mmCIF file of C-alpha atoms in Angstrom:
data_model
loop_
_atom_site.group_PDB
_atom_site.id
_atom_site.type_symbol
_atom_site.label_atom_id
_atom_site.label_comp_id
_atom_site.label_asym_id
_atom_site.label_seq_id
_atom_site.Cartn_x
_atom_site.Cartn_y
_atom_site.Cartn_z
ATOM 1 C CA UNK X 1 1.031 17.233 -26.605
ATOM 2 C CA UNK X 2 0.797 18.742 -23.315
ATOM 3 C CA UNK X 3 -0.533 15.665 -21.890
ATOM 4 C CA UNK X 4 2.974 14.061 -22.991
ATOM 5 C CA UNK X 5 5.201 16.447 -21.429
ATOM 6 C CA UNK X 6 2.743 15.827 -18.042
ATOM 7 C CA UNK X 7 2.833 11.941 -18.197
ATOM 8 C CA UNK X 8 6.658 12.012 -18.053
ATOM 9 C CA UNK X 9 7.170 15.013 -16.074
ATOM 10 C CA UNK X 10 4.830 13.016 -13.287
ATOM 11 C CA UNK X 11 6.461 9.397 -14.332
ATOM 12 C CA UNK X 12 9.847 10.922 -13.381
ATOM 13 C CA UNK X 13 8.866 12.511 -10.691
ATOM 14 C CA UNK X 14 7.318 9.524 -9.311
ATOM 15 C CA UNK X 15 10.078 6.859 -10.171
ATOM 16 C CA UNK X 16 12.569 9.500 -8.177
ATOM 17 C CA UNK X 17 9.854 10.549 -5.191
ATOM 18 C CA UNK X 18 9.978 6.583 -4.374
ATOM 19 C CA UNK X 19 13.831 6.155 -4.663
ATOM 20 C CA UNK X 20 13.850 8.967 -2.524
ATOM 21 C CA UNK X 21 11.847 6.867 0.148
ATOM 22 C CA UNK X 22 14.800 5.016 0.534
ATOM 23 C CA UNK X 23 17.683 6.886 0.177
ATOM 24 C CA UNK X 24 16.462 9.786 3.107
ATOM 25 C CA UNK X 25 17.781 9.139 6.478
ATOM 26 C CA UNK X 26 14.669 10.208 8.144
ATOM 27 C CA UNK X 27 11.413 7.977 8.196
ATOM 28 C CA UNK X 28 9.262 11.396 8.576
ATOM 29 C CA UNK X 29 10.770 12.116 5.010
ATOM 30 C CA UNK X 30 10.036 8.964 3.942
ATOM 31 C CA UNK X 31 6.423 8.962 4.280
ATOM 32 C CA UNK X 32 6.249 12.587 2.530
ATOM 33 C CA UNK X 33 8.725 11.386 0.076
ATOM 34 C CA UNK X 34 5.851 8.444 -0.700
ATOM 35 C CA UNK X 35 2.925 10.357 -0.307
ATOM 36 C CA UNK X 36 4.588 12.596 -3.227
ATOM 37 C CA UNK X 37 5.363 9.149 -5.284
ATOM 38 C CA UNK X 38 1.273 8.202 -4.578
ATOM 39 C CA UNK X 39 0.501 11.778 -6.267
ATOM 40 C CA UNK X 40 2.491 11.969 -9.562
ATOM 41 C CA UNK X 41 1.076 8.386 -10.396
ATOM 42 C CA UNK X 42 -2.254 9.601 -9.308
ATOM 43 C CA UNK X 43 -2.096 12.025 -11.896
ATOM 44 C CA UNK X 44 -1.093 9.730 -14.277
ATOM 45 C CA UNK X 45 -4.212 8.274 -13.511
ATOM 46 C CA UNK X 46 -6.164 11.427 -13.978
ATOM 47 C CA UNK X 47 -4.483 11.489 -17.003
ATOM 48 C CA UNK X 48 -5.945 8.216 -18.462
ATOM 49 C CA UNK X 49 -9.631 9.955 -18.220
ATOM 50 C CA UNK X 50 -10.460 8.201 -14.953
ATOM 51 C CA UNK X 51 -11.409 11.274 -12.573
ATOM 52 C CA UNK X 52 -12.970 9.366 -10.497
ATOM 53 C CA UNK X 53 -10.425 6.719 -9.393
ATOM 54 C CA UNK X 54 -7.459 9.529 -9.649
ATOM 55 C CA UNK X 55 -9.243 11.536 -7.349
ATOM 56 C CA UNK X 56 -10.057 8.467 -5.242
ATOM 57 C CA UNK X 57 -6.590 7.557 -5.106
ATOM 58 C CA UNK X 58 -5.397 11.212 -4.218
ATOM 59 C CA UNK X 59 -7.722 11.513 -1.287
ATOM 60 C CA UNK X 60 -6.799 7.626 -0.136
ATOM 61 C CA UNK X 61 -2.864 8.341 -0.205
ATOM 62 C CA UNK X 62 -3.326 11.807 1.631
ATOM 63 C CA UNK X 63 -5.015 10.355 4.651
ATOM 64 C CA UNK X 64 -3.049 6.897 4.455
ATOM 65 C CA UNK X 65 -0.054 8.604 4.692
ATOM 66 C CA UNK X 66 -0.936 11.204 7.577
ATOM 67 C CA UNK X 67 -1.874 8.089 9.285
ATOM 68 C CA UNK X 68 1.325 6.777 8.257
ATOM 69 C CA UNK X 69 3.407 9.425 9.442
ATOM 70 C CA UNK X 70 1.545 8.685 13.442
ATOM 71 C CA UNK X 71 2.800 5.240 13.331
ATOM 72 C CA UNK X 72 6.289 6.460 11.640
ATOM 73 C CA UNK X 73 6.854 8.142 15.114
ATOM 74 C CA UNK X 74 6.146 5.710 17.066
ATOM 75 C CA UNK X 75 8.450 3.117 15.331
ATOM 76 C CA UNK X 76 10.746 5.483 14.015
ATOM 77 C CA UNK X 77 14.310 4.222 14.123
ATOM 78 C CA UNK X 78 16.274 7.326 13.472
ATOM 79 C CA UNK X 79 14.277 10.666 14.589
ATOM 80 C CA UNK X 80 14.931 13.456 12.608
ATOM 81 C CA UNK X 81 18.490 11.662 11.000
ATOM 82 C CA UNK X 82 19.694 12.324 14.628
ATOM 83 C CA UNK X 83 21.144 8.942 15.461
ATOM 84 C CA UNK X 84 22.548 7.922 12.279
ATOM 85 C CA UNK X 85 22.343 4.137 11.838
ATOM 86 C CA UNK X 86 21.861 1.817 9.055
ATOM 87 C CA UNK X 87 18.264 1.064 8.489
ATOM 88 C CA UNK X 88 18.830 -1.319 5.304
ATOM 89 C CA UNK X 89 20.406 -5.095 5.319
ATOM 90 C CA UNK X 90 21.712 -6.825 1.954
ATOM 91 C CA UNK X 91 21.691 -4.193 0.006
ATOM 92 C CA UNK X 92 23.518 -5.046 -2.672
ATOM 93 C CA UNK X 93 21.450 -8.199 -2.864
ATOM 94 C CA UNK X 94 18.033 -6.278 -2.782
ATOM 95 C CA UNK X 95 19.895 -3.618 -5.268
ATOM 96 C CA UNK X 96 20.594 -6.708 -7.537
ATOM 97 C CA UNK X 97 16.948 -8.621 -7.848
ATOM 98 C CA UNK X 98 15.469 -5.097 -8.168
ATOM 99 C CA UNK X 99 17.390 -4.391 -10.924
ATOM 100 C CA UNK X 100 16.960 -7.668 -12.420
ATOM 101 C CA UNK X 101 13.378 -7.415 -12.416
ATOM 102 C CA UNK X 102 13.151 -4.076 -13.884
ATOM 103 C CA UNK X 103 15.384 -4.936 -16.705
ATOM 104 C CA UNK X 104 13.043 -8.244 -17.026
ATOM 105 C CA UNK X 105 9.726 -6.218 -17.057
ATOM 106 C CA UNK X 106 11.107 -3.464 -19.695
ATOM 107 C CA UNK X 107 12.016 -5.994 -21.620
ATOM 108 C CA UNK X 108 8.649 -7.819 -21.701
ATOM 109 C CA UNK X 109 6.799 -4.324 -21.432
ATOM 110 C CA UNK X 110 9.294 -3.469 -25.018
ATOM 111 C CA UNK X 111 8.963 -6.255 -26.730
ATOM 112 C CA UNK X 112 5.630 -7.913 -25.794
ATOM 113 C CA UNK X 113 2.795 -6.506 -29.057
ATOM 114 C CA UNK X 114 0.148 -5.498 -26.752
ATOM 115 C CA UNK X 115 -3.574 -5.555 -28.012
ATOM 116 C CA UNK X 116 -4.806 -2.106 -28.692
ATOM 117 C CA UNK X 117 -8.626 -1.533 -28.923
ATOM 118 C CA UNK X 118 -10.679 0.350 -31.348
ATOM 119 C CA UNK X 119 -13.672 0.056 -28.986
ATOM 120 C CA UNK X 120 -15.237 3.395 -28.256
ATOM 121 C CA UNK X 121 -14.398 5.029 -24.716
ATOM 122 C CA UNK X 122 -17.632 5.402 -22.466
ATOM 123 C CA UNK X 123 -18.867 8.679 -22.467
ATOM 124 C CA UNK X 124 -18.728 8.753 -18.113
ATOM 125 C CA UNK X 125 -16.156 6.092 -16.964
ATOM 126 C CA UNK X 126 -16.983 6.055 -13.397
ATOM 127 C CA UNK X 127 -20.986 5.376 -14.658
ATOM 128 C CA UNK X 128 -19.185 2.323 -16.296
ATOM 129 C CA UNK X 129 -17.668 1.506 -12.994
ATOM 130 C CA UNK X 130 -20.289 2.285 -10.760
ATOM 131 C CA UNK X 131 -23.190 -0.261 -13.198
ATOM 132 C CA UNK X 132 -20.462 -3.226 -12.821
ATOM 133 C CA UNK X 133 -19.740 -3.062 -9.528
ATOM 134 C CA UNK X 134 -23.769 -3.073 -8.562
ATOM 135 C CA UNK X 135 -24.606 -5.528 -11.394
ATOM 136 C CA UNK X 136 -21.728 -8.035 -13.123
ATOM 137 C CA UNK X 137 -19.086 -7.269 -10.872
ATOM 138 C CA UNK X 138 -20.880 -7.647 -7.301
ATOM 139 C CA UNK X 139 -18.892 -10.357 -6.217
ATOM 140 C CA UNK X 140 -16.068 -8.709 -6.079
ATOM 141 C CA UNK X 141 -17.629 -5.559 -4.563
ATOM 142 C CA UNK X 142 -19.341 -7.974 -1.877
ATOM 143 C CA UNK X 143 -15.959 -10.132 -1.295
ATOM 144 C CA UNK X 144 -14.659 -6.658 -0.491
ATOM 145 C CA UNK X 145 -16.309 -5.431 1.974
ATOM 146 C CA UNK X 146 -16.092 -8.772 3.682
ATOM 147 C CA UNK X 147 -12.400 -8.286 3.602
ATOM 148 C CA UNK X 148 -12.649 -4.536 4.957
ATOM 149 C CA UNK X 149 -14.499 -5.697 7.775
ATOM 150 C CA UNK X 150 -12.653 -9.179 8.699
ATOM 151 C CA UNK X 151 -9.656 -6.424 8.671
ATOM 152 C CA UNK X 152 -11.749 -4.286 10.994
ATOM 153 C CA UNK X 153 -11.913 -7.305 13.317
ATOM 154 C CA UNK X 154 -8.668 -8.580 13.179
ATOM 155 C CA UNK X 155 -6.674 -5.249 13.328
ATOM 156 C CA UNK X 156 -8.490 -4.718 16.625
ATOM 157 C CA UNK X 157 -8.305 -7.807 18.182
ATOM 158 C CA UNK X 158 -4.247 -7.520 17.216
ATOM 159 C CA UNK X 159 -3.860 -4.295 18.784
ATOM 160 C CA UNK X 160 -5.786 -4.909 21.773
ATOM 161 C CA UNK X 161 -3.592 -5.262 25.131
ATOM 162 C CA UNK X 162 -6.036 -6.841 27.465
ATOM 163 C CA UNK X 163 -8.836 -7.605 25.950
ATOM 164 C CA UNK X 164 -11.999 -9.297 27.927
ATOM 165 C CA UNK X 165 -11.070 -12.579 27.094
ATOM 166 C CA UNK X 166 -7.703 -12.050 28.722
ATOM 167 C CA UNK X 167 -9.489 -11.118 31.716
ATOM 168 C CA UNK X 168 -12.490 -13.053 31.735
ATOM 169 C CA UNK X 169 -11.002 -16.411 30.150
ATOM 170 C CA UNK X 170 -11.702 -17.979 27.073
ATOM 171 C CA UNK X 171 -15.207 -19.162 27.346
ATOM 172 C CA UNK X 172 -15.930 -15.739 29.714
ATOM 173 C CA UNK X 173 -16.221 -18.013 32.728
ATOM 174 C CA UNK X 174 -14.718 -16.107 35.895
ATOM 175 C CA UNK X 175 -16.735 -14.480 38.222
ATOM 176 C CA UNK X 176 -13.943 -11.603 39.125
ATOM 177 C CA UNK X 177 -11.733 -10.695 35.935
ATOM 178 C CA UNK X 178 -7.962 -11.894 36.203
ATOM 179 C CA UNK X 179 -6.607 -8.707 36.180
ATOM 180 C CA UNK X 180 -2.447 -7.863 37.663
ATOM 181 C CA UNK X 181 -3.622 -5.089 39.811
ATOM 182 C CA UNK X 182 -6.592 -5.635 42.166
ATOM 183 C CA UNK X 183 -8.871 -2.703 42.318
ATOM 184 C CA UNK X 184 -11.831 -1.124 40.612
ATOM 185 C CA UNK X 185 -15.684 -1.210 41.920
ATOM 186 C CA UNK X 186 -16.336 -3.458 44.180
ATOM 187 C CA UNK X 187 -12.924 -5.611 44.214
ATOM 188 C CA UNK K 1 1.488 8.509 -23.913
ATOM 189 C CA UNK K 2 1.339 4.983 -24.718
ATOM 190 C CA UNK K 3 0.494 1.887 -23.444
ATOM 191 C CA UNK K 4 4.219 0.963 -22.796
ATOM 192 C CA UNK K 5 5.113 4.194 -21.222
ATOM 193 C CA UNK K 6 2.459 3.441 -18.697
ATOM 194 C CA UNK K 7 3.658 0.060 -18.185
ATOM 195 C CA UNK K 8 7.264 0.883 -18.086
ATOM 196 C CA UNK K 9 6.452 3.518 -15.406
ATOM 197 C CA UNK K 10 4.398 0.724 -13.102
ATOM 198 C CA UNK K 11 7.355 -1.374 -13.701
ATOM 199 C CA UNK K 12 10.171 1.087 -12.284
ATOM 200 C CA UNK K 13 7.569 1.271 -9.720
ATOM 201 C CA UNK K 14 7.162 -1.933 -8.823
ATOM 202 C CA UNK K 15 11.226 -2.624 -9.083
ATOM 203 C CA UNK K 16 11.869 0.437 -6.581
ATOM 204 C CA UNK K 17 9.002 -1.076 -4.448
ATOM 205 C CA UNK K 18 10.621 -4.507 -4.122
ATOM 206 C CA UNK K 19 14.035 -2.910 -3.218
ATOM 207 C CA UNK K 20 12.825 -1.278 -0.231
ATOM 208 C CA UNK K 21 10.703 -4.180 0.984
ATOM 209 C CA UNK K 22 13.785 -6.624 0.035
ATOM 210 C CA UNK K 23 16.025 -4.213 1.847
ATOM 211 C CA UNK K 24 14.589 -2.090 4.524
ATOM 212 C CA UNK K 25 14.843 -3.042 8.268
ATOM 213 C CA UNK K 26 11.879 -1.583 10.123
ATOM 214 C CA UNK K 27 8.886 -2.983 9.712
ATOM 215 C CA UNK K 28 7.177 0.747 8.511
ATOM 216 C CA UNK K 29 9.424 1.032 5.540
ATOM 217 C CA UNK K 30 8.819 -2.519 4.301
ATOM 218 C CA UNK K 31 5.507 -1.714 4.188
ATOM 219 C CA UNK K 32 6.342 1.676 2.511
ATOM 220 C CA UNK K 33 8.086 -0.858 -0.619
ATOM 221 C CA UNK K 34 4.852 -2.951 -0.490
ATOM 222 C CA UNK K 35 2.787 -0.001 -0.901
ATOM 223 C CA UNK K 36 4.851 0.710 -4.140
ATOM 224 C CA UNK K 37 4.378 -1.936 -5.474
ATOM 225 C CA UNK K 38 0.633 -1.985 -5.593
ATOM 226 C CA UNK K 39 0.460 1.385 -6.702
ATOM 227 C CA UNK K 40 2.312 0.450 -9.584
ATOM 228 C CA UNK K 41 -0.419 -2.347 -10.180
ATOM 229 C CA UNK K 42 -3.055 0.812 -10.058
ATOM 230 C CA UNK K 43 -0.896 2.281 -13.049
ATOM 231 C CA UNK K 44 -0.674 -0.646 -14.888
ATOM 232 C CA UNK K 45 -4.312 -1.336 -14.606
ATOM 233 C CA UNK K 46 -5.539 1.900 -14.971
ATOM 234 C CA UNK K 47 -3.695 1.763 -18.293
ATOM 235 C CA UNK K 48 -4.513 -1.435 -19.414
ATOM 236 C CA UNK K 49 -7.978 -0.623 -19.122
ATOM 237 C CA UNK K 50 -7.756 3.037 -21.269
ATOM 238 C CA UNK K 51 -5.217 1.297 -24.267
ATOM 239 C CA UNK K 52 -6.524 -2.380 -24.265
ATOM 240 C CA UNK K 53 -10.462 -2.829 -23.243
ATOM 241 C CA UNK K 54 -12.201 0.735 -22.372
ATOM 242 C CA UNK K 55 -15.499 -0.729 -23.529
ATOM 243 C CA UNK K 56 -15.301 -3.475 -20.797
ATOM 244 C CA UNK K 57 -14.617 -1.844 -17.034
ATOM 245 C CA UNK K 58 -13.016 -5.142 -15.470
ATOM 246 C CA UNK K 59 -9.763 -2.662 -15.453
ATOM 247 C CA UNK K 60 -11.145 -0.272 -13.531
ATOM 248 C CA UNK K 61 -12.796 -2.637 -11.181
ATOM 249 C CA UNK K 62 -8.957 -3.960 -10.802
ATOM 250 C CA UNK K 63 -7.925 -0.538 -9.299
ATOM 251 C CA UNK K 64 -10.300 -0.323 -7.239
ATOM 252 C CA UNK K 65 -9.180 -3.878 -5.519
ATOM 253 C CA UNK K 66 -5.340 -2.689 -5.737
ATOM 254 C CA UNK K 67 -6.697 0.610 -3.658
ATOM 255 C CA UNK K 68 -8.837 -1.482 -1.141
ATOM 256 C CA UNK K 69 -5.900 -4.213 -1.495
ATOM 257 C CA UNK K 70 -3.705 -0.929 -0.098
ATOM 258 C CA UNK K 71 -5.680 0.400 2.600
ATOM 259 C CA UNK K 72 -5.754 -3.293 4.319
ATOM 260 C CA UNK K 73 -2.215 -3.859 4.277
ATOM 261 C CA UNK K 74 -1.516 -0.850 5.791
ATOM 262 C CA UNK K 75 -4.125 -1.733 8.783
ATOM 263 C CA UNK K 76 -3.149 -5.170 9.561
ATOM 264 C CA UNK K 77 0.471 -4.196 8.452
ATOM 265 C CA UNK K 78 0.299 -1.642 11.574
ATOM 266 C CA UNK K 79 -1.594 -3.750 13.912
ATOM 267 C CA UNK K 80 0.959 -6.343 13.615
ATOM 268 C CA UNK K 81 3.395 -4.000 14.308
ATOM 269 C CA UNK K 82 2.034 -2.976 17.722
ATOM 270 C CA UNK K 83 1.147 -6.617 18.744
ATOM 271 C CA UNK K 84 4.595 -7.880 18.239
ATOM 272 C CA UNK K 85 6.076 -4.317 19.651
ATOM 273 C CA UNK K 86 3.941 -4.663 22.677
ATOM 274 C CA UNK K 87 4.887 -8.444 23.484
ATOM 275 C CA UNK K 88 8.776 -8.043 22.546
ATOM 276 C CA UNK K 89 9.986 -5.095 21.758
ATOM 277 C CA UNK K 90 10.536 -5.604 18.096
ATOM 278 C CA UNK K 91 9.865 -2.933 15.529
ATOM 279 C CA UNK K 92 12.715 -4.666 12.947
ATOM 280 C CA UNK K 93 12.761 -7.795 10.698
ATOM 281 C CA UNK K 94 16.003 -9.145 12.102
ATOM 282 C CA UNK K 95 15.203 -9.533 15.642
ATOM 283 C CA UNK K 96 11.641 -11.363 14.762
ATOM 284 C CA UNK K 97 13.395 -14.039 12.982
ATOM 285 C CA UNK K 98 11.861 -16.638 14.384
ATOM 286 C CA UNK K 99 10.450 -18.932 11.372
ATOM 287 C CA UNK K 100 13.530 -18.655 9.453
ATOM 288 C CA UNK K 101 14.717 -21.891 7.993
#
C-alpha cells in the first residue's frame, strides 16, 4: 500500500519537476529542476527492488548535474531571469508532437496486454546483474567501455583549442611549432 | 504499482523530454530534453524487467546502457558545445543552421 501512494507521489513529482525544466526562466533552475526529475524516477527505481541501479542512478544524476550546472553558466542565456528573453522557438509545434506522442504511447501503454511473469524474483538482483555482465552479457559490457573511452578521446580532442597538431602540423613535421605569438624557450 | 503505471510514467517522461529538445534554443537545454528522455527509457526498463522477465536480467543490463548511454551524451553533448562556441560564437540552434535543407 505504501509503496502505491510512493510510486505516484514520485511519478507526479517527476512528470511536474521536468515540465518545470522548461517553464523556469532561469537555466540554474533548470538543471535543479532536472536533477529533482532524475530523483523521483530514481526512486521509482528503488522501488522496483533494484537498489543497486537506483542508487547508481542517484549518485550518476547528482554529479551529472553539478557538472551540468558549470557548463549552464557558461552558456547560460538568461542569468538569474535578469534579461528576460525567449529561450524556446515553435512552441506550439513542439507543444503539439509532444502531446501527440503522449496520447499515442498511453494509448498503446492502455491498451497493449502486456506479458506478466510468474518466474520467481532473484533473491540479490544486482548478483543477477553483476554474473551477466561478466559472463552472457560481456559484449555489451566490453562494447561499453569502448564507447566510454572513444568518448574520452573525442570529447578532448573537441574541446582542445590548440592542440599539437595545430602547432606541429598534421604529420608533426615542423621543426619550430606554428604558434600566433613568438616566444617561449629558446624562440 | 503496475506495469502500466510504470510505463505511463516513462511515457509522460519521454513526451516532456521531446518538448524541450523540439523546443528549446540553447544548446544546454536541448540536451536537458534528451536527458529526459532516456531516463524515461531507465523507467521503462527497469519495469519491464520487475513485471515481465525478473528471472532473465537482459532488463537490467538495458539500464545500465540507458545510464552509460546518458553520461556520454552529456560529454560529447558539452564538448561540442565549446568547439562550436570557441570557433563562432554560437551557444543556440538557430544561428548553427548550417545543414538545414
Amino acid at each position: 500500500m505504501w509503496r502505491d501512494v510512493l510510486f505516484w507521489v514520485c511519478a507526479v513529482l517527476a512528470v511536474v519537476s521536468g515540465v518545470a525544466v522548461f517553464r523556469v526562466d532561469s537555466m540554474a533552475r533548470a538543471t535543479f529542476a532536472l536533477l529533482a526529475s532524475f530523483l523521483f524516477a530514481a526512486v521509482t527505481v528503488l522501488l522496483l527492488d533494484l537498489p543497486y541501479l537506483g542508487v547508481l542512478v542517484v549518485l550518476m544524476m547528482i554529479m551529472e548535474m553539478v557538472v551540468m550546472a558549470v557548463f549552464m553558466i557558461m552558456y547560460m542565456m538568461n542569468p538569474a531571469g535578469l534579461m528576460p528573453m525567449t529561450m524556446v522557438h515553435n512552441p506550439k509545434g513542439s507543444l503539439a508532437i509532444a502531446v501527440g506522442t503522449f496520447v499515442l504511447l498511453a494509448t498503446g501503454v492502455l491498451v497493449t496486454p502486456w506479458p506478466g511473469s510468474d518466474a520467481p524474483r532473484p533473491d540479490d538482483p544486482t548478483m543477477q546483474l553483476g554474473e551477466a555482465l561478466m559472463g552472457s552479457k560481456m559484449l555489451v559490457m566490453i562494447v561499453l567501455g569502448l564507447a566510454l573511452f572513444a568518448t574520452m578521446v573525442c570529447t578532448v580532442v573537441l574541446a582542445t583549442h590548440r592542440g599539437r597538431y595545430d602547432r606541429y602540423g598534421d604529420r608533426l613535421e615542423r621543426k619550430r611549432p606554428h604558434d600566433p605569438i613568438r616566444g617561449g624557450l629558446g624562440r | 504499482m503496475t506495469l502500466q503505471a510504470f510505463l505511463l510514467l516513462a511515457s509522460a517522461l519521454f513526451s516532456v523530454g521531446l518538448y524541450g529538445a523540439l523546443s528549446q534554443q540553447s544548446i544546454v537545454m536541448i540536451m536537458m530534453g534528451l536527458e529526459l528522455m532516456v531516463n524515461a527509457v531507465i523507467v521503462g526498463a527497469a519495469a519491464f524487467w520487475y513485471y515481465a522477465s525478473p528471472d532473465r536480467p537482459d532488463g537490467q543490463v538495458v539500464v545500465l546502457l540507458a545510464v552509460t548511454a546518458m553520461a556520454v551524451e552529456m560529454a560529447v553533448g558539452f564538448a561540442v558545445t565549446t568547439a562550436i562556441f570557441r570557433s563562432r560564437d554560437v551557444d543556440m540552434t538557430d544561428m548553427a543552421a548550417d545543414l538545414k535543407g
